[in-house]
CSV table of C-alpha atoms in Angstrom, one decimal:
chain,number,residue,atom,x,y,z
T,1,MET,CA,8.6,-10.7,-0.4
T,2,GLY,CA,6.0,-8.7,-2.2
T,3,ASP,CA,2.4,-9.9,-1.9
T,4,ALA,CA,3.4,-13.3,-0.7
T,5,MET,CA,4.3,-11.7,2.5
T,6,GLU,CA,0.8,-10.5,3.2
T,7,PRO,CA,-1.7,-12.8,4.8
T,8,GLY,CA,-4.8,-13.2,2.6
T,9,LEU,CA,-2.6,-12.2,-0.4
T,10,GLY,CA,-0.4,-13.9,-2.9
T,11,VAL,CA,0.8,-17.4,-1.8
T,12,ASN,CA,0.2,-16.9,1.8
T,13,PRO,CA,-2.4,-19.5,2.6
T,14,LYS,CA,-4.1,-17.8,5.6
T,15,PRO,CA,-7.8,-17.2,4.8
T,16,VAL,CA,-9.1,-13.6,5.0
T,17,LEU,CA,-11.4,-14.4,7.9
T,18,GLY,CA,-8.4,-15.6,9.8
T,19,ILE,CA,-7.0,-12.1,9.9
T,20,PRO,CA,-9.8,-10.0,11.6
T,21,HIS,CA,-7.6,-7.5,13.1
T,22,LEU,CA,-5.2,-5.1,11.4
T,23,SER,CA,-2.4,-6.5,13.6
T,24,ASP,CA,-2.9,-9.8,12.0
T,25,TYR,CA,-2.5,-8.3,8.5
T,26,PHE,CA,0.7,-6.5,9.7
T,27,SER,CA,2.2,-9.6,11.5
T,28,PRO,CA,4.4,-11.1,8.7
T,29,LEU,CA,6.0,-7.8,8.1
T,30,MET,CA,6.5,-7.2,11.9
T,31,GLN,CA,8.1,-10.6,12.3
T,32,PHE,CA,10.4,-10.0,9.4
T,33,MET,CA,11.5,-6.5,10.7
T,34,ASN,CA,12.0,-8.0,14.2
T,35,SER,CA,14.2,-10.7,12.6
T,36,LEU,CA,16.6,-8.3,11.1
T,37,PRO,CA,20.1,-7.9,12.8
T,38,ALA,CA,20.5,-4.8,14.7
T,39,ASP,CA,23.1,-3.5,12.3
T,40,GLU,CA,21.0,-4.1,9.2
T,41,LYS,CA,18.7,-1.6,7.4
T,42,VAL,CA,16.2,-2.0,4.6
T,43,ILE,CA,14.3,0.1,2.2
T,44,LEU,CA,10.5,-0.3,2.4
T,45,VAL,CA,8.3,0.4,-0.6
T,46,GLY,CA,4.5,0.4,0.0
T,47,HIS,CA,1.8,0.5,-2.7
T,48,SER,CA,-1.8,1.3,-2.1
T,49,LEU,CA,-2.8,-0.2,1.4
T,50,GLY,CA,0.8,-1.2,1.8
T,51,GLY,CA,1.5,2.4,2.8
T,52,LEU,CA,-0.2,1.6,6.2
T,53,ALA,CA,2.0,-1.4,6.7
T,54,ILE,CA,5.2,0.4,6.2
T,55,SER,CA,3.9,3.3,8.3
T,56,LYS,CA,3.5,0.9,11.1
T,57,ALA,CA,6.9,-0.5,10.5
T,58,MET,CA,8.4,3.0,10.5
T,59,GLU,CA,7.0,3.6,13.9
T,60,ILE,CA,8.1,0.4,15.5
T,61,PHE,CA,11.4,-0.2,13.8
T,62,PRO,CA,12.7,3.3,12.7
T,63,GLU,CA,16.4,2.3,13.3
T,64,LYS,CA,16.0,-0.6,10.8
T,65,ILE,CA,14.6,1.4,7.9
T,66,SER,CA,16.9,3.5,5.7
T,67,VAL,CA,14.1,4.9,3.4
T,68,ALA,CA,10.4,4.4,3.0
T,69,VAL,CA,8.8,4.8,-0.5
T,70,PHE,CA,5.2,5.4,-0.9
T,71,VAL,CA,3.9,4.4,-4.4
T,72,ALA,CA,0.3,5.6,-5.0
T,73,ALA,CA,0.0,4.5,-1.4
T,74,LEU,CA,-1.8,5.5,1.7
T,75,MET,CA,0.6,7.8,3.6
T,76,PRO,CA,-0.9,8.8,7.2
T,77,GLY,CA,1.0,11.1,9.4
T,78,MET,CA,0.6,13.0,12.6
T,79,THR,CA,-1.9,15.6,11.2
T,80,LEU,CA,-3.7,13.2,8.9
T,81,ASP,CA,-4.4,10.0,10.7
T,82,ALA,CA,-4.5,6.5,9.2
T,83,ALA,CA,-8.2,6.0,9.9
T,84,THR,CA,-9.2,9.1,8.2
T,85,ILE,CA,-7.3,8.5,5.0
T,86,TYR,CA,-8.5,4.8,4.9
T,87,ASN,CA,-12.1,6.0,5.2
T,88,GLU,CA,-11.7,8.7,2.7
T,89,SER,CA,-9.9,6.7,0.1
T,90,SER,CA,-12.3,3.7,0.4
T,91,SER,CA,-15.5,5.8,-0.1
T,92,GLY,CA,-15.6,5.3,-3.8
T,93,ALA,CA,-14.7,1.7,-3.9
T,94,PHE,CA,-18.3,0.3,-3.2
T,95,THR,CA,-19.4,0.6,-6.9
T,96,LEU,CA,-19.8,-1.4,-10.0
T,97,ASP,CA,-19.2,-5.0,-9.5
T,98,ASN,CA,-17.2,-4.9,-6.4
T,99,ARG,CA,-18.6,-7.2,-3.7
T,100,ILE,CA,-18.8,-7.1,0.1
T,101,THR,CA,-19.8,-10.0,2.4
T,102,PHE,CA,-21.5,-10.0,5.9
T,103,ASP,CA,-20.0,-13.0,7.5
T,104,ASN,CA,-21.1,-12.0,11.0
T,105,GLY,CA,-24.8,-11.5,9.9
T,106,PRO,CA,-26.7,-8.8,8.0
T,107,THR,CA,-27.1,-6.6,11.1
T,108,ASN,CA,-23.3,-6.3,11.6
T,109,PRO,CA,-20.8,-4.4,9.6
T,110,PRO,CA,-19.5,-6.0,6.4
T,111,THR,CA,-16.4,-8.2,6.9
T,112,THR,CA,-14.8,-8.6,3.5
T,113,PHE,CA,-14.3,-6.7,0.1
T,114,SER,CA,-13.5,-8.0,-3.3
T,115,PHE,CA,-12.7,-6.1,-6.5
T,116,GLY,CA,-14.8,-6.9,-9.6
T,117,PRO,CA,-13.4,-7.3,-13.1
T,118,LYS,CA,-15.3,-4.2,-14.3
T,119,TYR,CA,-13.9,-2.1,-11.5
T,120,LEU,CA,-10.5,-3.4,-12.0
T,121,ALA,CA,-10.6,-2.5,-15.7
T,122,SER,CA,-12.0,1.0,-15.1
T,123,TYR,CA,-10.3,2.2,-12.0
T,124,VAL,CA,-7.2,0.0,-11.3
T,125,TYR,CA,-5.8,-1.3,-14.6
T,126,GLN,CA,-7.2,1.2,-17.1
T,127,LEU,CA,-3.8,2.1,-18.6
T,128,SER,CA,-2.1,-1.2,-18.1
T,129,PRO,CA,-1.6,-4.0,-20.6
T,130,ILE,CA,-4.8,-6.0,-20.9
T,131,GLN,CA,-3.1,-9.3,-20.0
T,132,ASP,CA,-2.1,-7.9,-16.6
T,133,TRP,CA,-5.9,-7.0,-16.1
T,134,VAL,CA,-6.8,-10.6,-17.1
T,135,LEU,CA,-4.4,-12.0,-14.8
T,136,ALA,CA,-5.6,-9.9,-11.9
T,137,THR,CA,-9.2,-11.0,-12.4
T,138,THR,CA,-8.0,-14.7,-11.9
T,139,VAL,CA,-6.0,-14.1,-8.7
T,140,VAL,CA,-8.0,-11.3,-6.9
T,141,ARG,CA,-8.8,-12.3,-3.3
T,142,PRO,CA,-11.0,-10.6,-0.8
T,143,LEU,CA,-9.7,-8.0,1.7
T,144,TYR,CA,-10.9,-7.7,5.3
T,145,LEU,CA,-12.7,-4.6,6.1
T,146,TYR,CA,-11.1,-3.4,9.2
T,147,SER,CA,-12.9,-1.0,11.4
T,148,LEU,CA,-11.9,2.6,11.7
T,149,ASP,CA,-11.6,2.0,15.5
T,150,ASP,CA,-9.1,-0.9,14.9
T,151,ILE,CA,-7.0,1.2,12.6
T,152,SER,CA,-6.9,4.1,14.8
T,153,LYS,CA,-5.7,1.9,17.7
T,154,GLU,CA,-3.2,-0.1,15.6
T,155,ILE,CA,-1.6,2.9,13.7
T,156,ILE,CA,-0.4,5.6,16.1
T,157,LEU,CA,2.5,7.6,14.6
T,158,SER,CA,5.0,10.0,16.3
T,159,SER,CA,7.4,12.5,15.0
T,160,LYS,CA,10.1,10.9,17.1
T,161,LYS,CA,9.9,7.5,15.4
T,162,TYR,CA,7.8,7.6,12.2
T,163,GLY,CA,9.0,11.1,11.6
T,164,SER,CA,12.6,10.2,11.9
T,165,VAL,CA,12.6,7.9,8.8
T,166,ARG,CA,13.2,9.5,5.3
T,167,ARG,CA,10.3,9.3,3.0
T,168,ALA,CA,9.7,9.6,-0.7
T,169,TYR,CA,6.1,9.6,-2.4
T,170,ILE,CA,5.7,8.6,-6.1
T,171,VAL,CA,2.4,10.1,-7.3
T,172,SER,CA,0.5,8.2,-10.0
T,173,ALA,CA,-0.9,10.9,-12.0
T,174,ASP,CA,-3.9,9.2,-13.7
T,175,ASP,CA,-5.0,7.0,-10.7
T,176,LYS,CA,-8.6,6.6,-10.6
T,177,ALA,CA,-8.6,4.3,-7.5
T,178,LEU,CA,-6.5,6.8,-5.4
T,179,PRO,CA,-6.9,10.1,-7.4
T,180,LYS,CA,-4.1,12.4,-7.8
T,181,GLU,CA,-5.8,15.1,-5.7
T,182,PHE,CA,-6.0,12.8,-2.8
T,183,GLN,CA,-2.4,11.7,-3.1
T,184,GLN,CA,-1.5,15.4,-3.2
T,185,LEU,CA,-3.6,16.0,0.0
T,186,MET,CA,-1.7,13.4,1.9
T,187,ILE,CA,1.6,14.9,0.6
T,188,GLU,CA,0.5,18.4,1.7
T,189,LYS,CA,-0.5,17.3,5.2
T,190,ASN,CA,2.5,15.0,5.7
T,191,PRO,CA,5.3,16.3,3.5
T,192,PRO,CA,7.9,13.7,2.5
T,193,ASP,CA,11.5,14.4,1.8
T,194,GLN,CA,11.0,14.0,-2.0
T,195,VAL,CA,8.0,13.7,-4.4
T,196,GLU,CA,8.2,12.3,-7.9
T,197,GLU,CA,5.2,12.2,-10.4
T,198,ILE,CA,4.7,9.6,-13.1
T,199,SER,CA,2.4,10.7,-16.0
T,200,GLY,CA,0.2,8.2,-17.9
T,201,SER,CA,0.1,5.7,-15.0
T,202,ASP,CA,-3.0,4.1,-13.4
T,203,HIS,CA,-3.2,2.6,-9.8
T,204,MET,CA,-0.6,0.1,-10.8
T,205,PRO,CA,2.3,2.3,-12.0
T,206,MET,CA,4.7,-0.6,-11.6
T,207,ILE,CA,2.8,-2.2,-14.4
T,208,SER,CA,1.4,0.7,-16.5
T,209,LYS,CA,4.7,2.7,-16.3
T,210,ALA,CA,7.1,0.1,-14.9
T,211,ARG,CA,10.4,1.7,-16.0
T,212,SER,CA,9.4,5.1,-14.7
T,213,THR,CA,8.4,3.6,-11.5
T,214,ILE,CA,11.6,1.7,-11.1
T,215,TYR,CA,13.7,4.7,-12.1
T,216,SER,CA,12.0,7.0,-9.5
T,217,SER,CA,12.3,4.6,-6.7
T,218,TYR,CA,15.8,3.6,-7.6
T,219,SER,CA,17.1,7.3,-8.2
T,220,TYR,CA,16.0,8.4,-4.8
T,221,CYS,CA,17.1,5.3,-2.9
T,222,GLN,CA,20.5,5.4,-4.6
T,223,GLN,CA,21.0,8.9,-3.0
T,224,MET,CA,20.3,7.5,0.5
T,225,THR,CA,21.5,4.0,0.6
T,226,SER,CA,22.7,0.8,-1.1
T,227,TYR,CA,20.8,-1.5,1.2
T,228,LEU,CA,18.3,-4.2,0.2
T,229,ILE,CA,15.0,-3.0,-1.0
T,230,ILE,CA,12.0,-4.9,0.5
T,231,LEU,CA,8.8,-4.7,-1.6
T,232,ILE,CA,5.6,-4.4,0.3
T,233,GLN,CA,2.5,-4.9,-2.0
T,234,LEU,CA,4.7,-3.9,-5.0
T,235,VAL,CA,5.5,-6.6,-7.7
T,236,LEU,CA,7.6,-5.0,-10.5
T,237,HIS,CA,6.8,-6.1,-14.1
T,238,ILE,CA,8.9,-4.8,-16.9
T,239,HIS,CA,6.8,-3.5,-19.9
T,240,ASP,CA,7.7,-1.4,-22.9
T,241,GLU,CA,6.3,2.1,-22.3
């Protein structure tokens, strides 16, 4: 699964301008969840923006999810909605060599966003092995800039459905792209069942602190279930720490 599941990411060939609505971005995950047998459950792990994707799945398919794990991810809730955390978390991203495009004309809102090599080195991979940063600069692809209105309409969460799914949050302590303070705010406003913190990790804890990330995810999930783990925007690389 991983990034290959997401349109506009990984090996998924769909171009970014072909997914102009958040529902388009979520579609592969929703199709997968819908295809699961009624008696089968999965563990969903969301990293970064993947937190929005698994939150949507939790609301639509709560009976098919055993545990949801948020790894340095956006975690909306009933008191801190998805549009708010998306807007707040992205406010510092339009800096250094990051790029935006205006495919609908200069008088309309920007349509896509791309990370630049300098930003990736300074804010995303600053504690990761240099070879992973180099690889990231060669495979980075643009992200569609969804409107806050679209996000608000697409992600509406309820305590009855979303709130019924067990959640864990893994804090990346030295994350510069999604600072620890913001991660803690989401946790405070929308408390999960368990919180783990990984020290010395950047925005890519599955790379900068791979063993710690895997252990934190596994130790919690092992308590809850032995079902299949589905990775959403989380590719695990094993490095010596």
